[in-house]
Coordinates of C-alpha atoms and ligand atoms in Angstrom, one line a residue:
M2 CA -40.3 61.4 0.6
E3 CA -38.3 63.5 -1.8
K4 CA -35.4 61.3 -3.1
F5 CA -32.3 63.6 -3.7
R6 CA -29.5 61.1 -2.5
K7 CA -27.6 58.3 -4.3
A8 CA -26.3 55.5 -2.4
Y9 CA -23.8 52.9 -3.7
I10 CA -23.6 49.4 -2.5
R11 CA -20.7 47.1 -3.4
T12 CA -21.5 43.2 -2.1
Y13 CA -18.6 40.7 -1.9
G14 CA -19.2 37.0 -1.1
C15 CA -21.8 34.6 -0.5
K16 CA -25.5 34.8 -1.2
Q17 CA -26.0 35.5 2.7
N18 CA -24.4 38.9 2.2
F19 CA -26.1 39.9 -1.3
A20 CA -29.3 39.0 0.8
D21 CA -28.3 41.2 3.0
S22 CA -27.4 43.9 0.8
E23 CA -31.1 44.1 -0.5
K24 CA -32.5 44.8 3.0
I25 CA -30.1 47.5 3.3
T26 CA -31.2 48.8 -0.4
G27 CA -34.8 48.5 1.0
L28 CA -34.3 50.2 4.4
L29 CA -32.1 53.0 1.5
L30 CA -35.0 53.9 -0.3
T31 CA -37.4 54.1 2.9
I32 CA -34.4 57.1 3.9
G33 CA -34.5 58.7 0.8
Y34 CA -31.6 57.0 -1.4
D35 CA -31.9 55.9 -5.0
I36 CA -29.2 53.5 -5.6
T37 CA -26.6 54.4 -7.9
K38 CA -24.3 52.0 -10.0
S39 CA -21.6 54.3 -10.3
P40 CA -19.3 55.1 -7.1
E41 CA -18.2 58.5 -8.9
E42 CA -22.0 59.6 -8.4
A43 CA -22.8 58.5 -5.4
D44 CA -23.5 60.9 -1.7
L45 CA -23.1 57.4 0.5
I46 CA -20.8 54.6 -0.7
L47 CA -21.6 51.1 1.6
L48 CA -19.1 47.9 1.0
N49 CA -20.5 44.5 2.5
T50 CA -17.5 42.8 2.8
C51 CA -16.4 39.1 3.3
A52 CA -14.2 37.9 6.0
V53 CA -14.5 33.7 4.7
R54 CA -10.9 33.8 3.1
E55 CA -7.6 36.5 2.4
N56 CA -7.8 36.9 -1.3
A57 CA -11.5 38.4 -0.3
E58 CA -10.1 40.3 2.1
Q59 CA -7.4 42.0 0.3
R60 CA -9.5 42.9 -2.8
V61 CA -11.9 44.8 -0.4
F62 CA -9.0 46.8 1.5
G63 CA -7.9 47.6 -2.2
N64 CA -11.0 48.7 -3.1
V65 CA -11.5 50.8 -0.1
G66 CA -7.7 52.5 -0.5
A67 CA -9.2 53.4 -4.4
L68 CA -12.1 55.9 -2.5
K69 CA -9.8 57.9 -1.0
K70 CA -9.7 60.0 -4.2
L71 CA -13.5 60.2 -4.4
K72 CA -13.4 61.6 -0.8
E73 CA -10.9 64.1 -1.2
D74 CA -13.5 65.1 -4.7
K75 CA -16.4 65.4 -2.9
P76 CA -15.6 65.5 1.3
K77 CA -19.6 65.6 1.9
L78 CA -19.8 61.6 0.4
I79 CA -20.3 58.8 3.5
I80 CA -18.4 55.5 3.5
I81 CA -19.2 52.3 5.5
L82 CA -18.1 49.5 6.0
F83 CA -20.4 46.7 6.7
G84 CA -20.3 42.8 6.8
C85 CA -18.1 40.2 8.0
M86 CA -15.0 41.9 7.6
T87 CA -16.1 43.9 10.3
Q88 CA -17.6 42.4 12.4
Q89 CA -13.8 40.8 13.6
E90 CA -12.5 43.7 15.9
H91 CA -9.3 43.5 14.9
T92 CA -9.7 44.0 11.1
A93 CA -11.8 47.0 12.2
E94 CA -9.2 48.5 14.1
K95 CA -6.8 47.5 10.8
F96 CA -9.1 49.7 8.9
K97 CA -9.6 52.1 11.1
A98 CA -6.2 53.0 11.4
K99 CA -5.8 52.9 7.7
F100 CA -8.3 54.6 6.3
S101 CA -8.8 57.7 8.3
F102 CA -11.5 58.9 5.6
I103 CA -13.8 56.1 6.7
D104 CA -17.3 57.5 8.7
A105 CA -18.4 54.2 10.5
I106 CA -17.2 50.6 10.4
A107 CA -20.1 48.1 11.4
G108 CA -20.7 44.7 11.9
T109 CA -23.4 41.9 10.5
N110 CA -25.7 42.7 13.1
I111 CA -26.7 46.7 12.7
L112 CA -28.6 46.6 9.6
S113 CA -32.0 48.3 11.3
S114 CA -29.0 51.2 13.0
L115 CA -27.8 52.1 9.6
P116 CA -30.6 55.2 9.4
E117 CA -29.1 56.4 12.4
I118 CA -25.2 56.0 11.2
I119 CA -25.7 57.5 8.2
E120 CA -27.4 60.9 9.9
Q121 CA -24.5 60.7 12.3
A122 CA -21.8 60.2 9.4
R123 CA -24.3 63.4 7.7
L124 CA -23.7 65.8 10.9
K125 CA -20.0 64.8 11.1
T126 CA -19.8 64.4 15.1
Q127 CA -16.3 62.8 14.9
K128 CA -13.5 63.1 13.2
G129 CA -12.4 59.6 11.9
A130 CA -14.0 55.8 11.5
R131 CA -16.4 55.5 14.1
I132 CA -16.4 51.3 14.8
I133 CA -20.4 50.1 15.9
L134 CA -19.8 46.0 16.4
K135 CA -22.7 44.1 18.8
E136 CA -21.8 41.0 19.9
A137 CA -21.9 38.2 16.2
G138 CA -25.3 37.5 15.9
A139 CA -26.9 39.0 18.9
D140 CA -30.0 40.4 18.3
Y141 CA -29.5 39.3 14.7
D142 CA -31.5 42.3 12.9
S143 CA -31.7 41.6 9.3
F144 CA -34.6 39.5 10.5
D145 CA -36.2 42.6 11.0
E146 CA -39.2 41.9 9.3
S147 CA -40.4 45.5 8.6
V148 CA -37.1 46.1 6.9
K149 CA -38.5 45.5 2.9
P150 CA -35.4 44.5 0.8
L151 CA -35.7 45.3 -2.7
R152 CA -34.3 42.5 -5.2
E153 CA -32.8 42.8 -8.3
G154 CA -34.8 40.9 -11.7
L155 CA -38.3 39.5 -11.9
F156 CA -38.6 35.9 -11.4
S157 CA -36.3 34.9 -8.8
A158 CA -35.8 35.7 -5.1
N159 CA -33.1 34.7 -2.1
V160 CA -35.0 34.2 1.0
P161 CA -32.9 34.0 4.4
I162 CA -34.3 31.7 6.5
M163 CA -31.7 31.1 9.2
N164 CA -28.2 33.3 10.2
G165 CA -25.1 32.3 11.7
C166 CA -23.8 28.8 12.3
D167 CA -22.8 26.3 15.4
N168 CA -21.0 24.1 13.9
F169 CA -17.6 25.7 14.2
C170 CA -15.3 24.1 11.6
T171 CA -12.1 24.4 12.7
Y172 CA -11.3 26.5 9.1
C173 CA -14.3 28.5 9.0
V174 CA -15.0 32.0 10.4
V175 CA -18.2 32.4 9.8
P176 CA -19.3 31.3 13.1
L177 CA -16.9 33.9 14.8
V178 CA -18.4 37.1 12.6
R179 CA -22.0 35.8 12.1
G180 CA -22.6 34.2 15.6
R181 CA -25.0 31.4 16.7
E182 CA -27.4 29.9 14.4
V183 CA -31.2 32.1 14.5
S184 CA -34.2 31.1 12.6
R185 CA -36.6 33.6 11.4
T186 CA -40.5 32.0 12.1
A187 CA -42.0 29.3 9.5
E188 CA -45.2 32.4 9.6
N189 CA -42.6 34.7 8.6
V190 CA -41.0 32.3 5.9
I191 CA -44.2 31.3 4.5
S192 CA -45.9 34.6 4.2
E193 CA -42.9 36.0 2.9
V194 CA -42.5 33.8 0.1
K195 CA -46.4 33.2 -0.3
N196 CA -45.7 37.4 -1.7
L197 CA -43.3 36.6 -3.7
I198 CA -44.8 34.0 -5.6
A199 CA -47.5 36.5 -5.5
E200 CA -45.2 39.2 -7.5
G201 CA -44.6 36.0 -9.7
R202 CA -41.4 35.3 -8.5
R203 CA -41.1 31.6 -9.0
D204 CA -37.6 30.6 -8.8
I205 CA -36.7 31.0 -5.0
L206 CA -33.8 30.5 -2.8
L207 CA -33.7 29.5 0.6
L208 CA -30.9 30.7 2.2
G209 CA -29.0 29.9 5.6
Q210 CA -25.3 28.9 6.1
N211 CA -27.0 25.2 7.5
V212 CA -30.1 25.0 6.2
N213 CA -30.8 21.5 7.5
S214 CA -30.7 22.7 11.1
Y215 CA -33.7 25.4 10.9
G216 CA -36.0 25.5 12.9
K217 CA -33.8 24.8 16.5
G218 CA -34.2 26.4 19.3
N219 CA -38.0 28.1 17.7
S220 CA -40.6 27.7 19.6
E221 CA -43.0 26.6 16.4
N222 CA -41.4 23.6 16.2
T223 CA -41.0 23.1 12.4
D224 CA -38.0 21.5 10.8
F225 CA -36.5 22.0 7.6
T226 CA -38.8 19.1 5.9
G227 CA -41.5 21.1 8.1
L228 CA -40.8 24.2 6.3
L229 CA -40.0 22.5 2.8
R230 CA -43.6 20.6 3.5
E231 CA -45.6 23.9 4.2
L232 CA -43.7 25.6 1.3
D233 CA -44.6 22.6 -1.8
A234 CA -48.0 22.9 -0.7
L235 CA -48.7 26.5 -1.9
E236 CA -50.4 27.4 -4.9
G237 CA -49.2 27.3 -8.3
E238 CA -46.0 26.3 -9.6
F239 CA -42.3 27.3 -9.0
I240 CA -39.4 26.4 -7.8
I241 CA -38.2 26.7 -3.8
G242 CA -34.1 25.5 -3.5
Y243 CA -32.6 25.4 -0.7
M244 CA -28.7 25.9 0.5
T245 CA -26.4 25.1 2.4
S246 CA -26.8 21.6 3.2
H247 CA -24.3 20.1 6.1
P248 CA -23.7 16.2 5.3
K249 CA -23.9 15.9 9.2
D250 CA -27.5 17.3 9.6
C251 CA -28.6 16.2 6.4
K252 CA -31.1 12.9 6.6
K253 CA -33.1 10.2 4.5
E254 CA -36.1 11.5 5.2
L255 CA -35.2 14.4 4.0
I256 CA -34.0 13.3 0.6
D257 CA -37.8 11.2 0.6
F258 CA -39.5 14.4 1.1
I259 CA -38.1 15.7 -2.0
A260 CA -38.1 12.9 -4.3
G261 CA -42.3 12.8 -3.5
S262 CA -42.4 16.8 -3.8
R263 CA -44.2 19.2 -6.8
N264 CA -42.1 22.0 -5.7
I265 CA -38.8 21.5 -4.1
S266 CA -35.5 21.7 -6.3
R267 CA -34.0 18.5 -7.3
H268 CA -30.6 20.4 -6.4
L269 CA -28.6 19.4 -3.3
H270 CA -25.5 21.9 -2.7
L271 CA -24.2 19.0 0.1
P272 CA -20.2 20.8 0.8
V273 CA -17.8 17.3 1.4
Q274 CA -14.6 20.0 1.8
S275 CA -12.3 16.7 1.8
G276 CA -12.4 13.0 0.9
S277 CA -9.9 11.9 4.3
N278 CA -11.7 10.8 6.9
R279 CA -8.3 11.9 9.2
I280 CA -8.8 15.6 7.5
L281 CA -12.1 15.7 7.7
E282 CA -12.2 14.7 11.5
L283 CA -9.6 17.7 11.9
M284 CA -12.0 20.0 10.2
N285 CA -14.7 18.9 12.8
R286 CA -17.2 18.0 10.2
G287 CA -19.2 15.0 12.2
Y288 CA -19.0 12.7 8.8
T289 CA -17.3 10.4 7.7
R290 CA -16.2 9.8 4.0
E291 CA -18.2 6.7 3.8
K292 CA -21.4 8.5 5.4
Y293 CA -21.3 11.0 2.7
I294 CA -21.2 8.8 0.0
E295 CA -23.8 6.6 1.6
L296 CA -25.9 9.4 1.8
A297 CA -25.3 10.8 -1.7
E298 CA -26.0 8.0 -3.7
Y299 CA -29.2 7.8 -1.2
A300 CA -30.2 11.0 -3.0
K301 CA -29.2 9.8 -6.2
E302 CA -31.1 7.4 -6.8
K303 CA -34.2 8.3 -4.8
I304 CA -34.0 11.7 -6.7
P305 CA -32.9 10.4 -10.4
G306 CA -31.1 13.4 -12.4
I307 CA -30.6 14.9 -10.0
S308 CA -27.8 17.3 -9.3
L309 CA -25.2 17.6 -6.3
T310 CA -22.8 20.5 -6.1
T311 CA -19.8 20.0 -3.3
D312 CA -17.0 22.6 -2.2
I313 CA -13.6 21.1 -2.0
L314 CA -10.8 22.8 0.6
V315 CA -7.2 21.7 -0.8
G316 CA -3.9 22.2 2.0
F317 CA -5.9 21.7 4.9
P318 CA -3.3 22.0 7.6
G319 CA -1.5 18.7 8.2
E320 CA -3.1 17.4 4.8
T321 CA -0.8 15.3 2.9
Y322 CA -1.2 14.0 -0.6
E323 CA -2.1 10.8 0.4
D324 CA -4.9 12.6 1.7
F325 CA -5.6 14.9 -1.2
K326 CA -6.1 11.5 -3.4
E327 CA -8.7 10.5 -1.4
T328 CA -11.0 13.7 -2.2
L329 CA -10.0 13.0 -5.5
D330 CA -10.9 9.5 -5.7
L331 CA -14.4 10.7 -4.4
V332 CA -14.8 13.9 -6.6
E333 CA -14.0 11.3 -9.3
K334 CA -16.8 8.7 -7.6
I335 CA -19.6 10.8 -7.0
G336 CA -19.3 12.8 -10.3
F337 CA -20.6 16.3 -9.4
D338 CA -21.9 18.6 -10.9
S339 CA -19.8 21.2 -10.1
A340 CA -17.3 21.8 -7.3
Y341 CA -16.7 24.9 -6.2
T342 CA -13.0 24.4 -4.9
F343 CA -10.8 26.5 -2.5
I344 CA -7.4 26.5 -1.0
Y345 CA -6.9 26.4 2.4
S346 CA -6.9 30.4 3.6
K347 CA -6.0 31.0 7.3
R348 CA -8.4 32.7 9.3
E349 CA -7.6 34.5 12.6
G350 CA -9.8 33.2 15.7
T351 CA -10.3 29.8 14.3
I352 CA -8.8 26.4 15.6
A353 CA -7.3 25.4 12.3
A354 CA -5.3 28.7 12.3
G355 CA -3.6 27.2 15.6
F356 CA -2.3 24.3 13.3
A357 CA 0.9 23.3 12.1
D358 CA 0.8 24.2 8.4
P359 CA 3.9 22.2 6.7
I360 CA 2.9 22.4 3.0
S361 CA 4.1 25.3 0.7
D362 CA 2.1 27.0 -1.3
E363 CA 3.1 26.0 -4.2
E364 CA 2.5 22.4 -4.0
K365 CA -1.1 23.1 -2.5
S366 CA -1.6 25.5 -5.9
A367 CA -0.6 22.3 -7.8
W368 CA -3.0 20.5 -5.9
F369 CA -5.6 22.4 -7.0
R370 CA -4.4 22.5 -10.1
E371 CA -5.1 18.6 -10.3
L372 CA -8.6 19.1 -8.6
L373 CA -9.7 21.2 -11.1
D374 CA -8.7 19.1 -14.1
V375 CA -10.3 16.2 -12.9
Q376 CA -13.6 18.4 -12.2
N377 CA -13.0 19.6 -15.5
K378 CA -13.4 16.4 -17.1
I379 CA -15.9 15.0 -15.0
N380 CA -18.1 18.7 -15.9
E381 CA -17.3 17.6 -19.9
R382 CA -19.2 14.3 -19.6
S383 CA -22.4 15.3 -16.5
Y384 CA -25.3 16.8 -18.3
E385 CA -25.2 14.3 -20.7
R386 CA -27.1 12.5 -18.6
F387 CA -30.7 14.8 -20.3
V388 CA -29.7 14.3 -23.6
G389 CA -33.6 12.8 -24.9
K390 CA -35.2 14.2 -22.2
V391 CA -37.8 16.7 -21.0
L392 CA -36.9 18.8 -18.4
R393 CA -39.3 21.3 -17.0
V394 CA -38.3 24.8 -17.2
L395 CA -38.3 28.1 -15.5
C396 CA -38.0 30.9 -18.4
L397 CA -35.9 33.5 -16.9
G398 CA -35.8 35.6 -20.1
E399 CA -33.5 36.2 -22.4
G400 CA -30.1 34.3 -23.1
R401 CA -26.9 36.7 -22.0
S402 CA -24.8 34.6 -24.1
N403 CA -27.2 34.7 -27.2
P404 CA -30.0 36.8 -27.3
E405 CA -32.2 35.0 -29.9
L406 CA -32.5 32.0 -27.3
L407 CA -34.4 32.4 -23.8
T408 CA -32.6 31.0 -20.9
G409 CA -34.7 29.5 -18.1
K410 CA -33.4 27.1 -15.0
S411 CA -34.7 23.2 -14.7
R412 CA -35.5 21.3 -11.8
Q413 CA -32.1 20.6 -10.9
G414 CA -30.8 24.2 -11.0
I415 CA -29.7 24.1 -14.5
I416 CA -29.4 26.9 -16.9
V417 CA -31.2 25.4 -20.3
D418 CA -31.2 27.4 -23.0
F419 CA -34.2 26.9 -25.9
A420 CA -35.9 28.9 -28.6
G421 CA -39.3 30.5 -27.6
G422 CA -41.3 33.9 -27.6
E423 CA -40.9 36.8 -25.1
E424 CA -44.6 35.8 -23.8
L425 CA -42.5 32.8 -22.1
H426 CA -40.8 34.8 -19.5
G427 CA -41.8 34.2 -15.8
K428 CA -43.2 30.8 -17.3
F429 CA -42.4 27.4 -16.9
A430 CA -42.5 25.2 -20.2
D431 CA -41.7 21.9 -21.5
V432 CA -38.2 22.0 -23.0
R433 CA -36.5 18.2 -24.9
I434 CA -32.7 18.9 -24.5
K435 CA -30.6 18.2 -27.2
R436 CA -27.1 19.1 -26.0
A437 CA -25.1 19.3 -23.2
L438 CA -22.6 21.1 -22.4
P439 CA -20.1 21.8 -19.2
W440 CA -22.2 24.7 -17.7
A441 CA -25.1 24.6 -19.3
L442 CA -28.1 22.3 -21.9
I443 CA -29.6 23.6 -25.1
G444 CA -32.7 22.2 -25.9
D445 CA -36.1 22.7 -27.7
L446 CA -39.3 23.4 -26.6
I447 CA -42.2 21.1 -26.7
I448 CA -45.5 22.6 -27.7
Ligands
5AD10 N1 -10.7 28.8 3.7 C1 -10.4 28.6 2.3 N2 -12.0 27.7 2.3 C2 -12.2 28.6 3.0 N3 -14.0 28.5 3.3 C3 -14.5 28.2 4.4 N4 -13.3 29.1 5.2 C4 -12.4 28.3 4.7 C5 -11.4 29.3 4.9 N5 -10.6 29.1 6.0 C6 -15.0 28.0 2.2 C7 -15.6 26.3 2.5 C8 -17.1 26.1 2.5 C9 -17.6 27.7 1.7 C10 -18.2 28.2 1.7 O1 -16.0 28.6 1.7 O2 -15.5 25.3 1.4 O3 -17.9 25.7 2.3
SF4_11 FE1 -18.0 27.2 8.5 FE2 -19.0 25.0 9.0 FE3 -20.5 26.7 9.7 FE4 -20.2 26.3 6.8 S1 -20.9 24.8 8.7 S2 -20.5 28.1 8.0 S3 -17.8 25.9 6.7 S4 -18.5 26.6 10.1

């Protein structure tokens, strides 16, 4: 088909959203769009939104407002809002009322209807925004296997293996906007990964809100460890990463398997959220501080050098400074390679939105800064454990900050920079680490 229109896609939020956008890109190419990086040049603008925290939402509201001028200059421009924010009816209505120039507002699971929605917007069959919502997760169609994602980069690929979440952590909007857990079949996942490896991609990241419960409800009987086992056995050298793991479902059996595997990543992203048992219970996380520490220690012992990273929420409703100190204590005990830290943000429709929240924003910000200071100190030293060691590194191309060096990724998911030639792009190499920075390692190629 002749390509004559241009689409601009902007994605907010998590890797799952970015993976959905890669599918949307693939779909748009099949209906005659080219992708542009400039909104001014576009005939179609699609924003793939995130609802996990209020500041992400505010950014989207600001960015949508700025599109009004573009639409005035180019009345045929089609503007579509998509994703987690628009899946919530109250937000969709707010968009509609506030921005009459939007053409369509569509939820998380109408991806395969996009061609039809775009065509209707082009024909201008109605004035103002059309809201198109299906129940969250119903017939989740981003797993429509006939739509091929168009991926960025040459050597990496994100592969969604499941969508949705059944956990209902009391602060989290994800189960409300992405619906119940649905897993792709192992057959489809394995066949996609095989094709990616054949294309030369060696850095594969399996995605799901809770990868450890992969396969639940499928007729195939392959659980997450089973899936990793099959992927690990594929021919060749590659890295299979996975995120996000839920501490309550991450079993020692999985750690044992990873310890003996060839190609499975030695990076475990294990969100702890809080170090206080009282808060963990209010969050409905399903594990205790003690269980979490036991699991983290087990992983460190079985997989030497493993990189543990986490997510932490500060200022959950009812959290006291005493609770927060338990989080600080846990962070110091475990020594995460990195921690993604967030100040609690009230989300309409969640259980915690009904909890009393007496701590002021200023106080929460002060706790947050205290946590950052502790984590930054840990980061200054944590990679030193690799100095003098040899790591197997997948070279991903030229360094971003220093084009004289190559940049790559170790099996622990850590960035490693080293000197070497272009012929190493997309290949594995042994690198002896000579320096540790807070966010990367520097080494020399072993020839
Ligand atoms: N407020 C702040 N952070 C949140 N997260 C999830 N919901 C909220 C919220 N309401 C964080 C959690 C989760 C990460 C993806 O986002 O730490 O692990
Ligand atoms: Fe949200 Fe909890 Fe599900 Fe993660 S496990 S997506 S934090 S409800």
